[in-house]
Rosetta silent file (secondary structure, phi, psi, omega in degrees, C-alpha in Angstrom):
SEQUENCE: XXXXXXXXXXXXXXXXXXXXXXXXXXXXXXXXXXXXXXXXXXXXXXXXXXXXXXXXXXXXXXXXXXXXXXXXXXXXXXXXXXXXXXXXXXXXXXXXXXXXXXXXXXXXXXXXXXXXXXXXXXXXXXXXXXXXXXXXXXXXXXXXXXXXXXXXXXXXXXXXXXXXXXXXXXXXXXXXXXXXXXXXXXXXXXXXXXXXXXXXXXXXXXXXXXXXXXXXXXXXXXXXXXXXXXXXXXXXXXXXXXXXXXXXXXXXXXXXXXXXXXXX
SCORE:     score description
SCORE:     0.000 S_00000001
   1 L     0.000  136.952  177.789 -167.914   68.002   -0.035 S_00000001
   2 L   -66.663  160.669  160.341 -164.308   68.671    2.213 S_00000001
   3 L   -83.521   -6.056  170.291 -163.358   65.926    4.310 S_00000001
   4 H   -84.107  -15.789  177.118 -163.849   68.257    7.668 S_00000001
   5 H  -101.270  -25.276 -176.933 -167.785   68.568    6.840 S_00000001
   6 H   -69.347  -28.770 -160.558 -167.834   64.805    5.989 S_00000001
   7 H   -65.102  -57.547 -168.621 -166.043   64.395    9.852 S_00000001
   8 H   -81.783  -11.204  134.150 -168.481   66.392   11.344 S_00000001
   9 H   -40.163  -96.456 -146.035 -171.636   64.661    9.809 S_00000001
  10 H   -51.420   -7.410 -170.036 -170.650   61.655   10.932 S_00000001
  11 L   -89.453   -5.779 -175.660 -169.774   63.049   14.610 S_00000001
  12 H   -90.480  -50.752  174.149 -173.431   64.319   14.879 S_00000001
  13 H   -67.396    2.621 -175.283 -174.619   60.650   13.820 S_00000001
  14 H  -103.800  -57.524 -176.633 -172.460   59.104   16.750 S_00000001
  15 H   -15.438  -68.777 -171.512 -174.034   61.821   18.935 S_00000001
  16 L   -67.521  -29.459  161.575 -177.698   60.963   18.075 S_00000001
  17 H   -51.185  -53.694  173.953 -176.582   57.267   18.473 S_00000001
  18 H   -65.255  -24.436  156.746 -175.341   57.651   21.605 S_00000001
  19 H   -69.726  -46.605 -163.954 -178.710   59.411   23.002 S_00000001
  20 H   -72.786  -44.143 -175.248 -181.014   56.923   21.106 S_00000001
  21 H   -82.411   31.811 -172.988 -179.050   54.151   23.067 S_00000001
  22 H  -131.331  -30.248 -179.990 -178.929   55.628   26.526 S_00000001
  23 H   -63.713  -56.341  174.715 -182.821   56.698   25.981 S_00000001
  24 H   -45.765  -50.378  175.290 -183.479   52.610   25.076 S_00000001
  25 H   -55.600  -25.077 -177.512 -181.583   51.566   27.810 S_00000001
  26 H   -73.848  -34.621 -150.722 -183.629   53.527   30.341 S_00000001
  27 H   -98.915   -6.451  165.156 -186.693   52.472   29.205 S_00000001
  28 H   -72.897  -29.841  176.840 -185.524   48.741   29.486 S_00000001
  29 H   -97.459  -26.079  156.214 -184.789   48.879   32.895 S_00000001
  30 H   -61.877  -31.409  160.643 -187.872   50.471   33.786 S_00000001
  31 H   -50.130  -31.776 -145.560 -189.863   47.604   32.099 S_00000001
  32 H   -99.153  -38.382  167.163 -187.840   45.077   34.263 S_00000001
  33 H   -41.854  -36.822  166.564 -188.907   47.498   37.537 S_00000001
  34 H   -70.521  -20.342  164.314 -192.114   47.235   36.623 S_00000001
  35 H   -80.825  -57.771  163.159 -192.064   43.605   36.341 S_00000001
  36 H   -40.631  -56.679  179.008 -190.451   43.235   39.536 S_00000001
  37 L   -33.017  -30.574  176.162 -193.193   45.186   41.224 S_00000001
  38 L    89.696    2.829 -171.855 -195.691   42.886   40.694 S_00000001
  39 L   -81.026  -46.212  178.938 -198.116   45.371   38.896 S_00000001
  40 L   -91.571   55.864 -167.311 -198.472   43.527   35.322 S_00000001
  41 L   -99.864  144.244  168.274 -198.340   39.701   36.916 S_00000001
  42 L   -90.707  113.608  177.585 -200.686   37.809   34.608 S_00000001
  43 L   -88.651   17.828  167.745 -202.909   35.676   37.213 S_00000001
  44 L    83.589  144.099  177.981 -204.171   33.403   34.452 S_00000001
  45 L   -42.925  136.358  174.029 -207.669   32.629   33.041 S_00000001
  46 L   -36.499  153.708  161.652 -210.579   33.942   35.316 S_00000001
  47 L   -89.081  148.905  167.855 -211.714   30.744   37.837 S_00000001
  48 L  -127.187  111.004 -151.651 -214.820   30.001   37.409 S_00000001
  49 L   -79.146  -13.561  160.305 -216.578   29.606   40.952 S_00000001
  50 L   106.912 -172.362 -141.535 -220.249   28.237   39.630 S_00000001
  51 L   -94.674  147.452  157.287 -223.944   29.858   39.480 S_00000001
  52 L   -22.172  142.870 -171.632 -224.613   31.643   42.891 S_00000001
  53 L  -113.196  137.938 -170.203 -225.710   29.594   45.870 S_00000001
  54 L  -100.297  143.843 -157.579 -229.064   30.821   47.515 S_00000001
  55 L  -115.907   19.282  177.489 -228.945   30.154   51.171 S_00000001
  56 L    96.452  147.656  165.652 -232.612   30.882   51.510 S_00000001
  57 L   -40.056  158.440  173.401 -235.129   33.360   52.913 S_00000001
  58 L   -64.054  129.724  149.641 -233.492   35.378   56.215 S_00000001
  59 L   -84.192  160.222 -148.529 -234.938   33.996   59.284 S_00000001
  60 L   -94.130   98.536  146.458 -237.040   36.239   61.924 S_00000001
  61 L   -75.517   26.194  150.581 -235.614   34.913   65.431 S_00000001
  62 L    83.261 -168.167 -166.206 -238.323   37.519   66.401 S_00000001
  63 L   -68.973  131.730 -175.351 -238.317   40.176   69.079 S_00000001
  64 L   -46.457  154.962 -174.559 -235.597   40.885   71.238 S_00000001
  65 L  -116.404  132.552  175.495 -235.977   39.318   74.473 S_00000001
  66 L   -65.196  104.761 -167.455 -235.877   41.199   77.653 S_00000001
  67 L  -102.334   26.965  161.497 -233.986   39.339   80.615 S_00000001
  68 L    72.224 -148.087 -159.582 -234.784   42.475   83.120 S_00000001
  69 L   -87.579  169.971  164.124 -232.241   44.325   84.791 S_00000001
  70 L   -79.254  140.216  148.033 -228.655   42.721   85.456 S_00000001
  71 L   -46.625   99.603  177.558 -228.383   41.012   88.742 S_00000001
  72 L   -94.335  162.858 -170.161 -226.142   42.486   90.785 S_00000001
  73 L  -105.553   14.941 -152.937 -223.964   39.312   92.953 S_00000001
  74 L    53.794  174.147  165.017 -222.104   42.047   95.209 S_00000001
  75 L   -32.572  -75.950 -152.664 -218.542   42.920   95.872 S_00000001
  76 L  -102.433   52.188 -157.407 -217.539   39.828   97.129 S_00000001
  77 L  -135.852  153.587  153.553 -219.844   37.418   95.134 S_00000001
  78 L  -151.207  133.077  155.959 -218.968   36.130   91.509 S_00000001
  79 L   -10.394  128.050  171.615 -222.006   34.758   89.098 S_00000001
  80 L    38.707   48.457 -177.830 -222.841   31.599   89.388 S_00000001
  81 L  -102.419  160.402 -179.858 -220.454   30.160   92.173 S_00000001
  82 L   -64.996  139.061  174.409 -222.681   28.194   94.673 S_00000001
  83 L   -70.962  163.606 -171.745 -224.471   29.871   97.622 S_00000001
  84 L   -93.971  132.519  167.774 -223.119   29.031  101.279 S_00000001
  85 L  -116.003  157.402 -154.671 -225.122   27.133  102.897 S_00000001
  86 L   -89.907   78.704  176.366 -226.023   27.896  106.820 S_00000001
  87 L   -79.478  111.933 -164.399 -225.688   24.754  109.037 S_00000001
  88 L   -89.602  140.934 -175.069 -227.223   25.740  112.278 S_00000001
  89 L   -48.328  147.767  166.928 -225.259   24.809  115.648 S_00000001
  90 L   -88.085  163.391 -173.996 -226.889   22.042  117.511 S_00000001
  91 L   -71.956  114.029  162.470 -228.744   23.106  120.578 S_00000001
  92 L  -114.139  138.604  165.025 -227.664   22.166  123.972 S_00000001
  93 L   -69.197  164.308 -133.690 -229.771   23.269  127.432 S_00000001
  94 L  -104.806  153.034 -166.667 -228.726   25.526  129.134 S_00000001
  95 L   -73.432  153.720  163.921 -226.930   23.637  132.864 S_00000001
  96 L  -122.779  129.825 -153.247 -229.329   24.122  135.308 S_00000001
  97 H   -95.131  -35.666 -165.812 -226.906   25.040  138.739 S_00000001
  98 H  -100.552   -2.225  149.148 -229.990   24.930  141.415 S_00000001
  99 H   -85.408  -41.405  154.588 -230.887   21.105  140.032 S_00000001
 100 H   -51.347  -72.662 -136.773 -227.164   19.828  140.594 S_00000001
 101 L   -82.703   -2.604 -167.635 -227.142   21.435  144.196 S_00000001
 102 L  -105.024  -25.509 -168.367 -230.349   19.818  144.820 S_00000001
 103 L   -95.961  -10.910  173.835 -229.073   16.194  143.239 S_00000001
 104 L   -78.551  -25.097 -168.861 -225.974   16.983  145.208 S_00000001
 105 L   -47.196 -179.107  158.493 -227.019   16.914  148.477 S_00000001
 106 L  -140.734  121.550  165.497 -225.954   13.569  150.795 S_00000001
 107 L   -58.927  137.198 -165.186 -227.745   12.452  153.185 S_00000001
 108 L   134.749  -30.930 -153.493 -226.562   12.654  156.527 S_00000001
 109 L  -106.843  154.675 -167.471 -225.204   15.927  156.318 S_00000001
 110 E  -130.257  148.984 -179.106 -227.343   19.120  157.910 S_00000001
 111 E   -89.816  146.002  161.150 -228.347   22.413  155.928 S_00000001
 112 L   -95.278   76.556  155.608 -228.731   26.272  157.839 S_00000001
 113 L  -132.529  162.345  173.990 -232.082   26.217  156.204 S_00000001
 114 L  -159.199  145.826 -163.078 -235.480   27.169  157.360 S_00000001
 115 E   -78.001  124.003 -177.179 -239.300   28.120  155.984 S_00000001
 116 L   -46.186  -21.188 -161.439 -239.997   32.329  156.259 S_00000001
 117 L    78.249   14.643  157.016 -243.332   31.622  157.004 S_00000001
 118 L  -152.422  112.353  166.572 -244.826   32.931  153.603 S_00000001
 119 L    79.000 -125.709  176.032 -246.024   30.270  151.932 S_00000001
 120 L  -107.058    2.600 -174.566 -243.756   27.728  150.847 S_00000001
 121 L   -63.444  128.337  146.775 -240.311   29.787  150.704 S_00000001
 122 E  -124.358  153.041  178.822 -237.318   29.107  152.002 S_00000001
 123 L    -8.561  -45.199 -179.121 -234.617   30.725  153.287 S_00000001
 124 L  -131.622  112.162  155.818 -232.145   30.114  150.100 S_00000001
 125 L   -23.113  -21.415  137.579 -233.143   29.280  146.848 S_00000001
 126 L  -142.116 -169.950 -164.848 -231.123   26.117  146.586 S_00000001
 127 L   -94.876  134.689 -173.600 -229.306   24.296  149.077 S_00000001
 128 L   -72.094  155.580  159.408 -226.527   25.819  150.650 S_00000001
 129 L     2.476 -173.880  171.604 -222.949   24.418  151.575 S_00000001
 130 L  -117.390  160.168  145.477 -223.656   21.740  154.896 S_00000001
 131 E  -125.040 -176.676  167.185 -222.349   22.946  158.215 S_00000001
 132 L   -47.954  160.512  158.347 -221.913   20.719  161.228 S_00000001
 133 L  -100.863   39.024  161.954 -225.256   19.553  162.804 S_00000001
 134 L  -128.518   28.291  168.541 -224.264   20.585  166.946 S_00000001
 135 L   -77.716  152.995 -176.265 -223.704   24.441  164.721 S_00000001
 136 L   -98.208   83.949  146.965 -225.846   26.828  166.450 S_00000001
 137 L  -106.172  175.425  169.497 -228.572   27.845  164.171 S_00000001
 138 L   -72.505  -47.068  166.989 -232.014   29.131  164.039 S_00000001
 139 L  -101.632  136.140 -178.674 -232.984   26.873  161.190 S_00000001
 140 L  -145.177  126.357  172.227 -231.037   23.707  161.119 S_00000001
 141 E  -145.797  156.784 -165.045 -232.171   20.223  159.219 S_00000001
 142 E  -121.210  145.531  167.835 -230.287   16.816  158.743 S_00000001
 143 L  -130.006  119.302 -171.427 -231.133   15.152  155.706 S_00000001
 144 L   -48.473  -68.135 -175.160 -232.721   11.925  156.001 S_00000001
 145 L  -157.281  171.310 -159.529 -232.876   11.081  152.221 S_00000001
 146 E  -149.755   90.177 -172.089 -232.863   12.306  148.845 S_00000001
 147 E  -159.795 -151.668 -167.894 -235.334   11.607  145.813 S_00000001
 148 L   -93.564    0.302 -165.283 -238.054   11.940  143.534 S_00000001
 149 L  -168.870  137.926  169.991 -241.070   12.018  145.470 S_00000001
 150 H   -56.461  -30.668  171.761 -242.456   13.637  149.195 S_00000001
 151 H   -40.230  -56.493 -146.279 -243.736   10.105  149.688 S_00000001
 152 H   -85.880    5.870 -170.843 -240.377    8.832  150.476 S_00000001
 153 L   -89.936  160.712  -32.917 -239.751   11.718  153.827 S_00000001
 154 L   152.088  122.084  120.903 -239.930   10.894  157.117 S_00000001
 155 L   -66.623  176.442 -176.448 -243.515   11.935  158.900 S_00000001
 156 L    62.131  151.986 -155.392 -244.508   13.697  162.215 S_00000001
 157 L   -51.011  145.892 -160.784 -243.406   16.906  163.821 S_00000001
 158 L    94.299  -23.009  176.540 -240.116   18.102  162.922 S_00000001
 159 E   -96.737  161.021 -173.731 -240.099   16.419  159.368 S_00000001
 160 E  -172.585  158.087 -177.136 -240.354   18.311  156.165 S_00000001
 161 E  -129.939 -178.901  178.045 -239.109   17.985  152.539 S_00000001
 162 E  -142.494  128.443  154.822 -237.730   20.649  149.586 S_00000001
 163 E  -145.684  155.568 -153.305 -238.295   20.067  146.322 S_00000001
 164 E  -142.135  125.079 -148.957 -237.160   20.888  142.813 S_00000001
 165 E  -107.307  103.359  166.997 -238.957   20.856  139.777 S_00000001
 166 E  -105.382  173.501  179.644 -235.847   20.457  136.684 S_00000001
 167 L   -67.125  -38.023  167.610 -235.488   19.171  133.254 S_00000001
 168 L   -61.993  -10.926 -153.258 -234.519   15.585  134.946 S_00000001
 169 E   105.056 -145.763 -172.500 -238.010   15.800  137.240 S_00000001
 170 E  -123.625  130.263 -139.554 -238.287   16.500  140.524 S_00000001
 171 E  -113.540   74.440 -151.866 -235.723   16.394  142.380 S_00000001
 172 E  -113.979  119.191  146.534 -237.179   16.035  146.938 S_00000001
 173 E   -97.932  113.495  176.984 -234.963   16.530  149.776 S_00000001
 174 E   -77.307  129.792 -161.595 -236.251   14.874  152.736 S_00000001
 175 E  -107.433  138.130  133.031 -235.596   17.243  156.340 S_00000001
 176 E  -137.983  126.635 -138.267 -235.675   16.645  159.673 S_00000001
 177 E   -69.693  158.943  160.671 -235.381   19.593  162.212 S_00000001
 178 L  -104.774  125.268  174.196 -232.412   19.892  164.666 S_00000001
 179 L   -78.118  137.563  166.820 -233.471   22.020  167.550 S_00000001
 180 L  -159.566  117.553 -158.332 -231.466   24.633  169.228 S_00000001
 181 L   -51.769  151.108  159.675 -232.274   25.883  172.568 S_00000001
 182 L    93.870   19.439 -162.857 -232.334   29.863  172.459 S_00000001
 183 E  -129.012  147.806  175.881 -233.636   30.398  168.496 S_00000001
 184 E  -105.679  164.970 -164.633 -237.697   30.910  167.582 S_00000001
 185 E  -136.919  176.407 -158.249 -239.993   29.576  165.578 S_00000001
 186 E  -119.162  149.794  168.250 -243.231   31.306  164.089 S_00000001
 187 E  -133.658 -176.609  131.260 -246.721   30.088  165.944 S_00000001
 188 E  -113.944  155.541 -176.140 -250.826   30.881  165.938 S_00000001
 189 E  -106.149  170.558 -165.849 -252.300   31.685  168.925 S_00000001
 190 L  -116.847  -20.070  175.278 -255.715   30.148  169.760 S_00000001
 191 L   118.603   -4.228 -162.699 -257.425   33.297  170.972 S_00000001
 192 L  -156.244   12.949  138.959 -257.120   32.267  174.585 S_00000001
 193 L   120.099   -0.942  158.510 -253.828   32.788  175.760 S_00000001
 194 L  -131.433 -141.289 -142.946 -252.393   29.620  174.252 S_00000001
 195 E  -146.471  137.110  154.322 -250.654   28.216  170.848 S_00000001
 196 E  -126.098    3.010  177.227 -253.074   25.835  168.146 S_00000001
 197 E  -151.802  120.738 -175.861 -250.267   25.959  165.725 S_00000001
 198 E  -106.189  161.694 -159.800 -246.291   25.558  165.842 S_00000001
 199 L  -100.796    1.304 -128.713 -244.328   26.650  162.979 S_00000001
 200 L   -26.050  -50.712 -145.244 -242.166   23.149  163.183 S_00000001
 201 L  -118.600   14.785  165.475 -240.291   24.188  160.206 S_00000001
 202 E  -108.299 -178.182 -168.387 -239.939   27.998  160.415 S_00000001
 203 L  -147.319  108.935 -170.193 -237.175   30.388  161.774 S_00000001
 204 E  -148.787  150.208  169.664 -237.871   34.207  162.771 S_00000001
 205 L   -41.619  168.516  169.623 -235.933   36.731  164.816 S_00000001
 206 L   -86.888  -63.909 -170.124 -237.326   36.853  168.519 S_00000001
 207 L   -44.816   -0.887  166.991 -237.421   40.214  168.481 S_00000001
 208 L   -25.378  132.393  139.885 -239.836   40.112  165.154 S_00000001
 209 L  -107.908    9.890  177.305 -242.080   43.146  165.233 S_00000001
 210 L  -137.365  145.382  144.090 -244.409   41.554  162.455 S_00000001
 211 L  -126.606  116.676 -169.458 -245.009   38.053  161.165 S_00000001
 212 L   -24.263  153.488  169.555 -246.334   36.679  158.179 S_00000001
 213 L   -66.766  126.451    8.120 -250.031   35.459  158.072 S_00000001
 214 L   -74.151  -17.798 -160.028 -251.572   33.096  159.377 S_00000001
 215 L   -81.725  130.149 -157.614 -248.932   33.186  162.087 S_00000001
 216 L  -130.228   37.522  157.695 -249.386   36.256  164.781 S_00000001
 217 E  -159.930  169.262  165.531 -246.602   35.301  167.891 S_00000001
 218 E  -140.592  167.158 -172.500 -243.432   33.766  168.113 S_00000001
 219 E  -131.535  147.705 -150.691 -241.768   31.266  170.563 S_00000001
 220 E  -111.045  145.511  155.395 -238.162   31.055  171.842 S_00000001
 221 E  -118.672  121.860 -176.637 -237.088   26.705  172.645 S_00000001
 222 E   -87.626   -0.558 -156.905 -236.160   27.424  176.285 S_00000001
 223 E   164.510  121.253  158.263 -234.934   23.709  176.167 S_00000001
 224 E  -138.596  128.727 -167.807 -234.347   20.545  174.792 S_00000001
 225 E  -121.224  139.001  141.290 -234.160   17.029  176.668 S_00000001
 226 E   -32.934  107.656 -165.086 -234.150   13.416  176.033 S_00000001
 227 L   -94.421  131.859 -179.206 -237.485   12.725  176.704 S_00000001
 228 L   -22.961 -168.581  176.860 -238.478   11.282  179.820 S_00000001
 229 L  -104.861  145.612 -168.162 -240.744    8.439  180.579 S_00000001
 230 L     2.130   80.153 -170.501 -244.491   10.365  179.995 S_00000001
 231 L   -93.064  148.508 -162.000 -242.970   13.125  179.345 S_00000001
 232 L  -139.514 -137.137  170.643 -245.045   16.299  178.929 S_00000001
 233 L   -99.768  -16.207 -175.545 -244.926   20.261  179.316 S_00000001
 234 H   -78.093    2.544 -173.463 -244.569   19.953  182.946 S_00000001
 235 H   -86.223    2.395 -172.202 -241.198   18.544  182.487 S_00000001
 236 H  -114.960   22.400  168.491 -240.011   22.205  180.942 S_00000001
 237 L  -133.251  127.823 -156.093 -240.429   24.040  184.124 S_00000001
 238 L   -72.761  -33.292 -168.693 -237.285   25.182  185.065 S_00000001
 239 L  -150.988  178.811  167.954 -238.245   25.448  189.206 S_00000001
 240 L   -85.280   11.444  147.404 -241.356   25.693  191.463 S_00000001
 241 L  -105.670    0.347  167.772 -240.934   29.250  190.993 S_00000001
 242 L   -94.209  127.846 -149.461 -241.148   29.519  187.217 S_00000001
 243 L  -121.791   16.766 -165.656 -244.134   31.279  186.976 S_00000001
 244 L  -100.106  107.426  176.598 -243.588   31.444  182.557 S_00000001
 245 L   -46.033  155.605 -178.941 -245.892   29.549  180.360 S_00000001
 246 E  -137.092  147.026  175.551 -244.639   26.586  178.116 S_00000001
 247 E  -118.040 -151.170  153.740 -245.607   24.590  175.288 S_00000001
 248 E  -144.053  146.014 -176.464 -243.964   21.047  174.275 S_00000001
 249 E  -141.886  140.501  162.378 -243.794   19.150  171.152 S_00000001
 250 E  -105.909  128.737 -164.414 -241.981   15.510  171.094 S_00000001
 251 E  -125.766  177.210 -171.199 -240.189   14.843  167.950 S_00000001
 252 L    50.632   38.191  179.630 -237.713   12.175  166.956 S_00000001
 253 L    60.237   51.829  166.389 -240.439    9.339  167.146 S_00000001
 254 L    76.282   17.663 -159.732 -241.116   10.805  170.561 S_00000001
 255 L   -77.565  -66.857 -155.927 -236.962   10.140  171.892 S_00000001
 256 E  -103.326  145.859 -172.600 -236.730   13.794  172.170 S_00000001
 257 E   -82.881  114.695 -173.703 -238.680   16.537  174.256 S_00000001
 258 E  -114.717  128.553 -168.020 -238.743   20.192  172.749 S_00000001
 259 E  -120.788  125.402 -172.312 -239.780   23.447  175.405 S_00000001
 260 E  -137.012  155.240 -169.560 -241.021   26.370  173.953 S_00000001
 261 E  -156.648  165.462  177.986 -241.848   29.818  175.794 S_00000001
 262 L   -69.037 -173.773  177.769 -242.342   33.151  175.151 S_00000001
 263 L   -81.439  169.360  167.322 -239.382   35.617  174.149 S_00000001
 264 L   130.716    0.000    0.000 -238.111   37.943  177.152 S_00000001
């Protein structure tokens, strides 16, 4: 064999050398990828965890249980916060305005009040302001005292009381009239051209064309005097020419003389 066919054997065996080691080399570094990877880590003899453990028949907790519809709490509510509770105002009565004016009065001092003649009414429903007592009314009364009982007033013509039934009790103003010449009072007539009943403690227009029941006339006081020594009706005729009937009534434990006549 030439030495140029020996050369080129051997350059064919460096070839095939040079493949076989670049093929090895490949397949070495793919081993060590694969090792890195974590796919072929040997975790070691199985553990062995022991014979199953039986944890028993299942138990039935049984049928579902129905709690009804949800509750609604409202908007402005939230489950199971406390309810408000309602603490009611305490009660006070109500002022009563016509019990004060009645507890107000003072004795001494005179009222423009007087009875209508129906029934038991008077003029104002409670007692009005005072004026003077020499004021010119129809109804006029000074009041004597002020209390709980009609007992404590003042008898005989001209006296009278008012009273007012309140949450304190009763509540009595004791009256006694002031007269003033030229104002009327309510009467009965007797059937026979003279008076069986004075009004002491009423007040009516003269000029009334009606008057409450029982009372059917009315009488004008033409006149009131200090009364005399046995003083009577004849003391209330004005001359020996006053031809006008008269009646009389003495009041003020008899002091004073009161002259009553028709209107005209």
């Amino acid at each position: 064999m030439s030495t140029s066919g020996t050369h080129r054997r051997w350059r064919w065996v460096g070839v095939v050398g040079l493949v076989l080691a670049v093929v090895l080399s490949g397949c070495g570094r793919k081993h060590d990828r694969d090792s890195d990877s974590g796919l072929n880590i040997d975790a070691g003899p199985n553990i062995d965890v022991g014979p199953d453990i039986d944890l028993g028949p299942d138990i039935d907790l049984g049928p579902d249980i129905d709690l009804g519809p949800d509750i609604n709490v409202g908007p402005d509510e939230e489950a199971g916060s406390p309810s408000p509770v309602h603490v009611p105002e305490p009660t006070t009565s109500a002022f009563d305005t016509t019990e004060e004016a009645f507890r107000s009065v003072e004795v001494g001092s005179c009222l423009p009040v007087y009875m209508t003649g129906y029934g038991n009414e008077w003029s104002h429903s409670e007692p009005p302001a005072p004026v003077s007592c020499g004021s010119s009314y129809g109804g006029l009364f000074q009041v004597t005292h002020v209390g709980n009982s009609s007992g404590e007033c003042g008898t005989g013509p001209g006296h009278t009381w008012w009273s007012y039934s309140g949450a304190s009790g009763e509540t009595t103003i004791c009256l006694e009239r002031v007269w003033v010449p030229r104002y009327c009072a309510l009467a009965e007539s007797d059937g026979n051209g003279g008076i069986s009943s004075l009004g002491t403690s009423t007040a009516v227009d003269c000029d009334a064309d009606s008057v409450p029941q029982p009372y059917d006339t009315v009488l004008v006081v033409s006149a009131v005097y200090a009364a005399p020594a046995n003083a009577s009706t004849d003391h209330c005729v004005q001359s020996e020419y006053d031809a006008n009937p008269y009646w009389s009534l003495l009041v003020n434990e008899d002091s004073t003389l009161v002259c009553f006549t028709t209107p005209g």
